[in-house]
């Protein structure tokens, strides 16, 4: 990983995420405020990187403080035609309505988990009795090209503006630590999406990577291509969401 553009800050402490796991090994985050990640500076090099990016991934946590929020908006503008992938990540005390709406305006692809989908449904007064209809309304309302909802052990649902809808069931695995599983899903999805793979393939790789990370301790698990291929070929038991059977793919 190239870390040459990671900034150092002589005036603010290194950022800390305090993570606790519930009985189902799901994480709860306390993101300590007034840390270096709240004071990101826009440099010429960062603007160059943004301008040359194929995909720009962002969320709401980096926007909780005004300095980093302003920096992010400048970088998003510099990114031009890059895919803007919004992994919304609604963490306690790290977002407000304006952050959400402004992020949706700038995004092409929206990723959220099921609890975040319910939050957005309540915030924007959209019915979520049908997940496909909810995603369609979100895409129409915010001019998105794609909407993704991850559902933990029950897999993931995705819809695109061209009318495609797919559901990939989850994996029955021994969960050790789900920290980083959402990021792993995003990485797998984007890897295929930027190569113009079918929506089902994008979700399939994302789903597999999310499960593989959940089977190991820590949020930054190193996975080899061989391990990923082996996992995808293995005959795992799957968890299905009955309401999405009509959209199911392997």
Short mmCIF file of N, CA and C in Angstrom, two decimals, residues 97-233:
data_model
loop_
_atom_site.label_atom_id
_atom_site.label_comp_id
_atom_site.label_asym_id
_atom_site.label_seq_id
_atom_site.Cartn_x
_atom_site.Cartn_y
_atom_site.Cartn_z
N UNK A 97 -28.03 15.86 9.07
CA UNK A 97 -28.83 15.74 7.84
C UNK A 97 -28.14 16.39 6.64
N UNK A 98 -27.57 17.56 6.83
CA UNK A 98 -26.93 18.26 5.72
C UNK A 98 -25.76 17.45 5.15
N UNK A 99 -25.01 16.79 6.03
CA UNK A 99 -23.91 15.95 5.56
C UNK A 99 -24.43 14.84 4.67
N UNK A 100 -25.52 14.22 5.08
CA UNK A 100 -26.10 13.13 4.30
C UNK A 100 -26.59 13.62 2.95
N UNK A 101 -27.36 14.69 2.94
CA UNK A 101 -27.94 15.16 1.68
C UNK A 101 -26.86 15.65 0.72
N UNK A 102 -25.86 16.36 1.23
CA UNK A 102 -24.79 16.85 0.36
C UNK A 102 -23.97 15.68 -0.21
N UNK A 103 -23.76 14.66 0.59
CA UNK A 103 -23.03 13.48 0.12
C UNK A 103 -23.81 12.76 -0.98
N UNK A 104 -25.11 12.62 -0.79
CA UNK A 104 -25.93 11.96 -1.80
C UNK A 104 -25.94 12.75 -3.11
N UNK A 105 -25.91 14.06 -3.02
CA UNK A 105 -25.87 14.88 -4.24
C UNK A 105 -24.60 14.64 -5.04
N UNK A 106 -23.51 14.34 -4.35
CA UNK A 106 -22.22 14.20 -5.02
C UNK A 106 -21.93 12.76 -5.46
N UNK A 107 -22.73 11.81 -5.01
CA UNK A 107 -22.43 10.39 -5.23
C UNK A 107 -23.02 9.86 -6.53
N UNK A 108 -22.38 8.81 -7.06
CA UNK A 108 -22.94 8.00 -8.15
C UNK A 108 -23.46 6.67 -7.62
N UNK A 109 -22.71 6.09 -6.67
CA UNK A 109 -23.05 4.79 -6.09
C UNK A 109 -23.19 4.96 -4.58
N UNK A 110 -24.28 4.43 -4.03
CA UNK A 110 -24.52 4.50 -2.59
C UNK A 110 -24.47 3.10 -2.01
N UNK A 111 -23.67 2.93 -0.95
CA UNK A 111 -23.63 1.67 -0.20
C UNK A 111 -24.05 1.94 1.24
N UNK A 112 -24.90 1.09 1.78
CA UNK A 112 -25.34 1.22 3.16
C UNK A 112 -25.66 -0.16 3.71
N UNK A 113 -25.68 -0.29 5.03
CA UNK A 113 -26.16 -1.53 5.62
C UNK A 113 -27.65 -1.39 5.90
N UNK A 114 -28.25 -2.45 6.40
CA UNK A 114 -29.71 -2.45 6.54
C UNK A 114 -30.18 -1.43 7.57
N UNK A 115 -29.46 -1.27 8.67
CA UNK A 115 -29.87 -0.28 9.67
C UNK A 115 -29.75 1.13 9.11
N UNK A 116 -28.73 1.38 8.29
CA UNK A 116 -28.60 2.70 7.66
C UNK A 116 -29.71 2.94 6.64
N UNK A 117 -30.12 1.88 5.95
CA UNK A 117 -31.24 1.99 5.01
C UNK A 117 -32.51 2.39 5.75
N UNK A 118 -32.75 1.78 6.91
CA UNK A 118 -33.93 2.14 7.71
C UNK A 118 -33.84 3.59 8.19
N UNK A 119 -32.64 4.03 8.54
CA UNK A 119 -32.46 5.42 8.98
C UNK A 119 -32.79 6.38 7.84
N UNK A 120 -32.28 6.11 6.65
CA UNK A 120 -32.55 6.98 5.51
C UNK A 120 -34.03 6.96 5.14
N UNK A 121 -34.65 5.79 5.25
CA UNK A 121 -36.08 5.68 4.95
C UNK A 121 -36.89 6.59 5.87
N UNK A 122 -36.54 6.60 7.15
CA UNK A 122 -37.24 7.46 8.10
C UNK A 122 -36.91 8.93 7.85
N UNK A 123 -35.64 9.22 7.58
CA UNK A 123 -35.21 10.60 7.37
C UNK A 123 -35.92 11.23 6.17
N UNK A 124 -36.03 10.48 5.08
CA UNK A 124 -36.60 11.02 3.85
C UNK A 124 -38.05 10.58 3.62
N UNK A 125 -38.63 9.92 4.62
CA UNK A 125 -40.03 9.49 4.58
C UNK A 125 -40.31 8.62 3.35
N UNK A 126 -39.48 7.59 3.21
CA UNK A 126 -39.62 6.62 2.11
C UNK A 126 -39.97 5.26 2.72
N UNK A 127 -40.91 4.56 2.14
CA UNK A 127 -41.25 3.23 2.63
C UNK A 127 -40.11 2.26 2.35
N UNK A 128 -39.84 1.39 3.32
CA UNK A 128 -38.81 0.36 3.13
C UNK A 128 -39.43 -1.03 3.25
N UNK A 129 -40.75 -1.11 3.09
CA UNK A 129 -41.42 -2.41 3.14
C UNK A 129 -40.94 -3.31 1.99
N UNK A 130 -40.54 -2.69 0.89
CA UNK A 130 -39.92 -3.40 -0.23
C UNK A 130 -38.55 -2.80 -0.46
N UNK A 131 -37.50 -3.59 -0.24
CA UNK A 131 -36.14 -3.09 -0.41
C UNK A 131 -35.87 -2.67 -1.86
N UNK A 132 -36.30 -3.44 -2.87
CA UNK A 132 -36.09 -2.99 -4.25
C UNK A 132 -36.76 -1.65 -4.55
N UNK A 133 -37.99 -1.46 -4.06
CA UNK A 133 -38.68 -0.19 -4.30
C UNK A 133 -38.00 0.96 -3.57
N UNK A 134 -37.52 0.68 -2.36
CA UNK A 134 -36.78 1.70 -1.60
C UNK A 134 -35.54 2.15 -2.37
N UNK A 135 -34.77 1.19 -2.88
CA UNK A 135 -33.55 1.53 -3.63
C UNK A 135 -33.89 2.31 -4.89
N UNK A 136 -34.96 1.92 -5.56
CA UNK A 136 -35.37 2.63 -6.77
C UNK A 136 -35.71 4.08 -6.47
N UNK A 137 -36.40 4.31 -5.35
CA UNK A 137 -36.78 5.67 -4.99
C UNK A 137 -35.57 6.50 -4.58
N UNK A 138 -34.63 5.88 -3.87
CA UNK A 138 -33.40 6.57 -3.49
C UNK A 138 -32.61 6.96 -4.74
N UNK A 139 -32.49 6.04 -5.69
CA UNK A 139 -31.74 6.34 -6.92
C UNK A 139 -32.39 7.47 -7.70
N UNK A 140 -33.71 7.43 -7.81
CA UNK A 140 -34.41 8.47 -8.55
C UNK A 140 -34.29 9.82 -7.85
N UNK A 141 -34.43 9.82 -6.53
CA UNK A 141 -34.41 11.08 -5.79
C UNK A 141 -33.06 11.77 -5.78
N UNK A 142 -31.98 10.99 -5.89
CA UNK A 142 -30.63 11.56 -5.78
C UNK A 142 -29.79 11.33 -7.02
N UNK A 143 -30.42 10.93 -8.12
CA UNK A 143 -29.72 10.74 -9.41
C UNK A 143 -28.52 9.81 -9.27
N UNK A 144 -28.73 8.70 -8.59
CA UNK A 144 -27.68 7.70 -8.40
C UNK A 144 -27.73 6.67 -9.54
N UNK A 145 -26.58 6.10 -9.85
CA UNK A 145 -26.53 5.05 -10.86
C UNK A 145 -26.68 3.66 -10.25
N UNK A 146 -26.41 3.55 -8.94
CA UNK A 146 -26.44 2.24 -8.29
C UNK A 146 -26.67 2.40 -6.79
N UNK A 147 -27.39 1.46 -6.20
CA UNK A 147 -27.69 1.48 -4.77
C UNK A 147 -27.45 0.08 -4.21
N UNK A 148 -26.67 0.00 -3.12
CA UNK A 148 -26.30 -1.28 -2.51
C UNK A 148 -26.74 -1.31 -1.06
N UNK A 149 -27.29 -2.44 -0.63
CA UNK A 149 -27.64 -2.64 0.77
C UNK A 149 -27.02 -3.96 1.23
N UNK A 150 -26.12 -3.88 2.21
CA UNK A 150 -25.53 -5.09 2.78
C UNK A 150 -26.35 -5.51 4.00
N UNK A 151 -26.47 -6.82 4.18
CA UNK A 151 -27.34 -7.35 5.22
C UNK A 151 -26.64 -8.38 6.09
N UNK A 152 -25.33 -8.22 6.28
CA UNK A 152 -24.60 -9.13 7.14
C UNK A 152 -24.67 -10.56 6.64
N UNK A 153 -25.06 -11.48 7.52
CA UNK A 153 -25.09 -12.90 7.16
C UNK A 153 -26.11 -13.22 6.08
N UNK A 154 -27.04 -12.30 5.83
CA UNK A 154 -28.07 -12.53 4.80
C UNK A 154 -27.67 -11.98 3.44
N UNK A 155 -26.43 -11.52 3.28
CA UNK A 155 -25.93 -11.17 1.97
C UNK A 155 -26.12 -9.71 1.60
N UNK A 156 -26.37 -9.46 0.32
CA UNK A 156 -26.44 -8.09 -0.17
C UNK A 156 -27.42 -7.98 -1.33
N UNK A 157 -28.05 -6.82 -1.41
CA UNK A 157 -28.96 -6.50 -2.52
C UNK A 157 -28.41 -5.29 -3.26
N UNK A 158 -28.54 -5.30 -4.58
CA UNK A 158 -28.08 -4.16 -5.37
C UNK A 158 -29.07 -3.88 -6.48
N UNK A 159 -29.22 -2.60 -6.79
CA UNK A 159 -30.06 -2.17 -7.90
C UNK A 159 -29.33 -1.09 -8.68
N UNK A 160 -29.54 -1.08 -9.99
CA UNK A 160 -28.91 -0.06 -10.83
C UNK A 160 -29.98 0.72 -11.58
N UNK A 161 -29.61 1.89 -12.06
CA UNK A 161 -30.57 2.79 -12.67
C UNK A 161 -31.13 2.23 -13.98
N UNK A 162 -30.44 1.26 -14.58
CA UNK A 162 -30.95 0.65 -15.81
C UNK A 162 -31.96 -0.46 -15.55
N UNK A 163 -32.38 -0.60 -14.30
CA UNK A 163 -33.44 -1.55 -13.96
C UNK A 163 -32.98 -2.89 -13.45
N UNK A 164 -31.68 -3.13 -13.39
CA UNK A 164 -31.18 -4.41 -12.89
C UNK A 164 -31.30 -4.47 -11.36
N UNK A 165 -31.71 -5.63 -10.86
CA UNK A 165 -31.83 -5.87 -9.42
C UNK A 165 -31.29 -7.26 -9.13
N UNK A 166 -30.35 -7.36 -8.18
CA UNK A 166 -29.77 -8.66 -7.86
C UNK A 166 -29.66 -8.81 -6.35
N UNK A 167 -29.82 -10.05 -5.91
CA UNK A 167 -29.62 -10.39 -4.50
C UNK A 167 -28.66 -11.56 -4.43
N UNK A 168 -27.60 -11.40 -3.64
CA UNK A 168 -26.62 -12.47 -3.42
C UNK A 168 -26.73 -12.90 -1.96
N UNK A 169 -27.10 -14.15 -1.69
CA UNK A 169 -27.26 -14.61 -0.30
C UNK A 169 -25.94 -14.62 0.45
N UNK A 170 -26.04 -14.61 1.78
CA UNK A 170 -24.85 -14.56 2.62
C UNK A 170 -24.26 -15.94 2.87
N UNK A 171 -23.15 -15.93 3.59
CA UNK A 171 -22.41 -17.16 3.89
C UNK A 171 -22.59 -17.56 5.35
N UNK A 172 -22.74 -18.86 5.57
CA UNK A 172 -22.74 -19.40 6.93
C UNK A 172 -21.29 -19.62 7.34
N UNK A 173 -20.77 -18.73 8.17
CA UNK A 173 -19.36 -18.78 8.57
C UNK A 173 -19.25 -18.63 10.08
N UNK A 174 -18.08 -18.92 10.60
CA UNK A 174 -17.80 -18.67 12.01
C UNK A 174 -17.29 -17.23 12.12
N UNK A 175 -18.13 -16.36 12.65
CA UNK A 175 -17.79 -14.94 12.74
C UNK A 175 -16.84 -14.71 13.91
N UNK A 176 -15.71 -14.08 13.62
CA UNK A 176 -14.73 -13.72 14.64
C UNK A 176 -14.79 -12.23 14.93
N UNK A 177 -14.80 -11.42 13.88
CA UNK A 177 -14.74 -9.96 14.05
C UNK A 177 -15.24 -9.33 12.75
N UNK A 178 -16.37 -8.62 12.82
CA UNK A 178 -16.93 -8.03 11.60
C UNK A 178 -16.36 -6.66 11.26
N UNK A 179 -15.44 -6.15 12.07
CA UNK A 179 -14.80 -4.86 11.75
C UNK A 179 -14.10 -4.97 10.39
N UNK A 180 -14.42 -4.07 9.51
CA UNK A 180 -13.79 -4.07 8.20
C UNK A 180 -14.54 -4.85 7.14
N UNK A 181 -15.58 -5.57 7.52
CA UNK A 181 -16.32 -6.36 6.53
C UNK A 181 -17.01 -5.47 5.50
N UNK A 182 -17.57 -4.37 5.96
CA UNK A 182 -18.22 -3.44 5.03
C UNK A 182 -17.23 -2.85 4.04
N UNK A 183 -16.05 -2.48 4.53
CA UNK A 183 -15.01 -1.96 3.64
C UNK A 183 -14.55 -3.02 2.64
N UNK A 184 -14.46 -4.26 3.11
CA UNK A 184 -14.06 -5.35 2.22
C UNK A 184 -15.10 -5.57 1.13
N UNK A 185 -16.38 -5.51 1.51
CA UNK A 185 -17.44 -5.62 0.50
C UNK A 185 -17.29 -4.51 -0.53
N UNK A 186 -17.08 -3.28 -0.05
CA UNK A 186 -16.93 -2.14 -0.97
C UNK A 186 -15.76 -2.36 -1.92
N UNK A 187 -14.63 -2.84 -1.39
CA UNK A 187 -13.45 -3.06 -2.22
C UNK A 187 -13.72 -4.09 -3.31
N UNK A 188 -14.36 -5.19 -2.93
CA UNK A 188 -14.67 -6.22 -3.92
C UNK A 188 -15.65 -5.73 -4.97
N UNK A 189 -16.68 -5.03 -4.53
CA UNK A 189 -17.67 -4.50 -5.47
C UNK A 189 -17.01 -3.55 -6.46
N UNK A 190 -16.22 -2.61 -5.94
CA UNK A 190 -15.58 -1.60 -6.80
C UNK A 190 -14.61 -2.26 -7.78
N UNK A 191 -13.87 -3.27 -7.32
CA UNK A 191 -12.92 -3.97 -8.19
C UNK A 191 -13.62 -4.47 -9.45
N UNK A 192 -14.78 -5.05 -9.30
CA UNK A 192 -15.53 -5.57 -10.45
C UNK A 192 -16.26 -4.46 -11.19
N UNK A 193 -16.80 -3.52 -10.46
CA UNK A 193 -17.60 -2.43 -11.06
C UNK A 193 -16.76 -1.61 -12.04
N UNK A 194 -15.52 -1.31 -11.66
CA UNK A 194 -14.65 -0.52 -12.53
C UNK A 194 -14.22 -1.29 -13.77
N UNK A 195 -14.41 -2.60 -13.76
CA UNK A 195 -14.10 -3.43 -14.92
C UNK A 195 -15.36 -3.77 -15.71
N UNK A 196 -16.44 -3.04 -15.42
CA UNK A 196 -17.72 -3.17 -16.13
C UNK A 196 -18.29 -4.58 -16.04
N UNK A 197 -18.04 -5.25 -14.92
CA UNK A 197 -18.61 -6.58 -14.71
C UNK A 197 -20.10 -6.46 -14.37
N UNK A 198 -20.87 -7.52 -14.60
CA UNK A 198 -22.29 -7.50 -14.24
C UNK A 198 -22.49 -7.22 -12.75
N UNK A 199 -23.63 -6.64 -12.43
CA UNK A 199 -23.92 -6.26 -11.05
C UNK A 199 -23.83 -7.46 -10.11
N UNK A 200 -24.27 -8.61 -10.58
CA UNK A 200 -24.21 -9.82 -9.74
C UNK A 200 -22.77 -10.19 -9.41
N UNK A 201 -21.86 -10.06 -10.38
CA UNK A 201 -20.45 -10.37 -10.13
C UNK A 201 -19.85 -9.40 -9.12
N UNK A 202 -20.23 -8.14 -9.22
CA UNK A 202 -19.74 -7.12 -8.28
C UNK A 202 -20.14 -7.48 -6.86
N UNK A 203 -21.41 -7.85 -6.69
CA UNK A 203 -21.91 -8.21 -5.36
C UNK A 203 -21.31 -9.53 -4.88
N UNK A 204 -21.09 -10.44 -5.79
CA UNK A 204 -20.57 -11.76 -5.42
C UNK A 204 -19.18 -11.64 -4.81
N UNK A 205 -18.30 -10.86 -5.45
CA UNK A 205 -16.96 -10.69 -4.91
C UNK A 205 -17.00 -9.89 -3.62
N UNK A 206 -17.80 -8.83 -3.58
CA UNK A 206 -17.92 -8.04 -2.36
C UNK A 206 -18.41 -8.88 -1.19
N UNK A 207 -19.41 -9.71 -1.45
CA UNK A 207 -19.98 -10.57 -0.42
C UNK A 207 -18.93 -11.54 0.12
N UNK A 208 -18.15 -12.12 -0.78
CA UNK A 208 -17.13 -13.09 -0.38
C UNK A 208 -16.04 -12.43 0.46
N UNK A 209 -15.57 -11.26 0.03
CA UNK A 209 -14.52 -10.58 0.79
C UNK A 209 -15.02 -10.15 2.16
N UNK A 210 -16.27 -9.68 2.23
CA UNK A 210 -16.83 -9.30 3.53
C UNK A 210 -16.87 -10.48 4.48
N UNK A 211 -17.27 -11.64 3.98
CA UNK A 211 -17.33 -12.85 4.81
C UNK A 211 -15.93 -13.28 5.24
N UNK A 212 -14.97 -13.23 4.33
CA UNK A 212 -13.61 -13.66 4.65
C UNK A 212 -12.98 -12.79 5.73
N UNK A 213 -13.23 -11.49 5.67
CA UNK A 213 -12.71 -10.58 6.70
C UNK A 213 -13.37 -10.86 8.04
N UNK A 214 -14.67 -11.17 8.04
CA UNK A 214 -15.38 -11.45 9.29
C UNK A 214 -14.89 -12.72 9.97
N UNK A 215 -14.21 -13.58 9.24
CA UNK A 215 -13.71 -14.84 9.80
C UNK A 215 -12.37 -14.66 10.51
N UNK A 216 -11.79 -13.47 10.43
CA UNK A 216 -10.48 -13.22 11.03
C UNK A 216 -10.55 -12.00 11.94
N UNK A 217 -9.61 -11.90 12.83
CA UNK A 217 -9.58 -10.77 13.76
C UNK A 217 -8.89 -9.57 13.12
N UNK A 218 -9.50 -8.39 13.30
CA UNK A 218 -8.90 -7.17 12.79
C UNK A 218 -9.58 -6.69 11.52
N UNK A 219 -9.52 -5.37 11.30
CA UNK A 219 -10.24 -4.76 10.19
C UNK A 219 -9.43 -4.69 8.90
N UNK A 220 -8.13 -4.98 8.96
CA UNK A 220 -7.28 -4.82 7.78
C UNK A 220 -6.61 -6.15 7.43
N UNK A 221 -7.43 -7.16 7.29
CA UNK A 221 -6.94 -8.51 6.98
C UNK A 221 -6.28 -8.56 5.61
N UNK A 222 -5.16 -9.25 5.53
CA UNK A 222 -4.48 -9.46 4.25
C UNK A 222 -5.00 -10.74 3.61
N UNK A 223 -5.52 -10.63 2.39
CA UNK A 223 -6.07 -11.79 1.69
C UNK A 223 -5.36 -11.94 0.35
N UNK A 224 -4.96 -13.15 0.02
CA UNK A 224 -4.33 -13.39 -1.27
C UNK A 224 -5.38 -13.71 -2.32
N UNK A 225 -5.03 -13.53 -3.59
CA UNK A 225 -5.93 -13.86 -4.69
C UNK A 225 -6.30 -15.34 -4.63
N UNK A 226 -5.33 -16.17 -4.27
CA UNK A 226 -5.58 -17.62 -4.20
C UNK A 226 -6.62 -17.94 -3.13
N UNK A 227 -6.53 -17.27 -1.98
CA UNK A 227 -7.50 -17.50 -0.91
C UNK A 227 -8.90 -17.09 -1.35
N UNK A 228 -9.00 -15.97 -2.04
CA UNK A 228 -10.30 -15.49 -2.51
C UNK A 228 -10.90 -16.47 -3.52
N UNK A 229 -10.10 -16.92 -4.46
CA UNK A 229 -10.58 -17.87 -5.47
C UNK A 229 -11.03 -19.17 -4.82
N UNK A 230 -10.27 -19.64 -3.83
CA UNK A 230 -10.64 -20.87 -3.13
C UNK A 230 -11.97 -20.69 -2.40
N UNK A 231 -12.16 -19.55 -1.76
CA UNK A 231 -13.40 -19.30 -1.03
C UNK A 231 -14.59 -19.28 -1.99
N UNK A 232 -14.42 -18.63 -3.13
CA UNK A 232 -15.52 -18.53 -4.09
C UNK A 232 -15.89 -19.88 -4.69
N UNK A 233 -14.92 -20.78 -4.83
CA UNK A 233 -15.19 -22.09 -5.41
C UNK A 233 -15.76 -23.08 -4.39
#
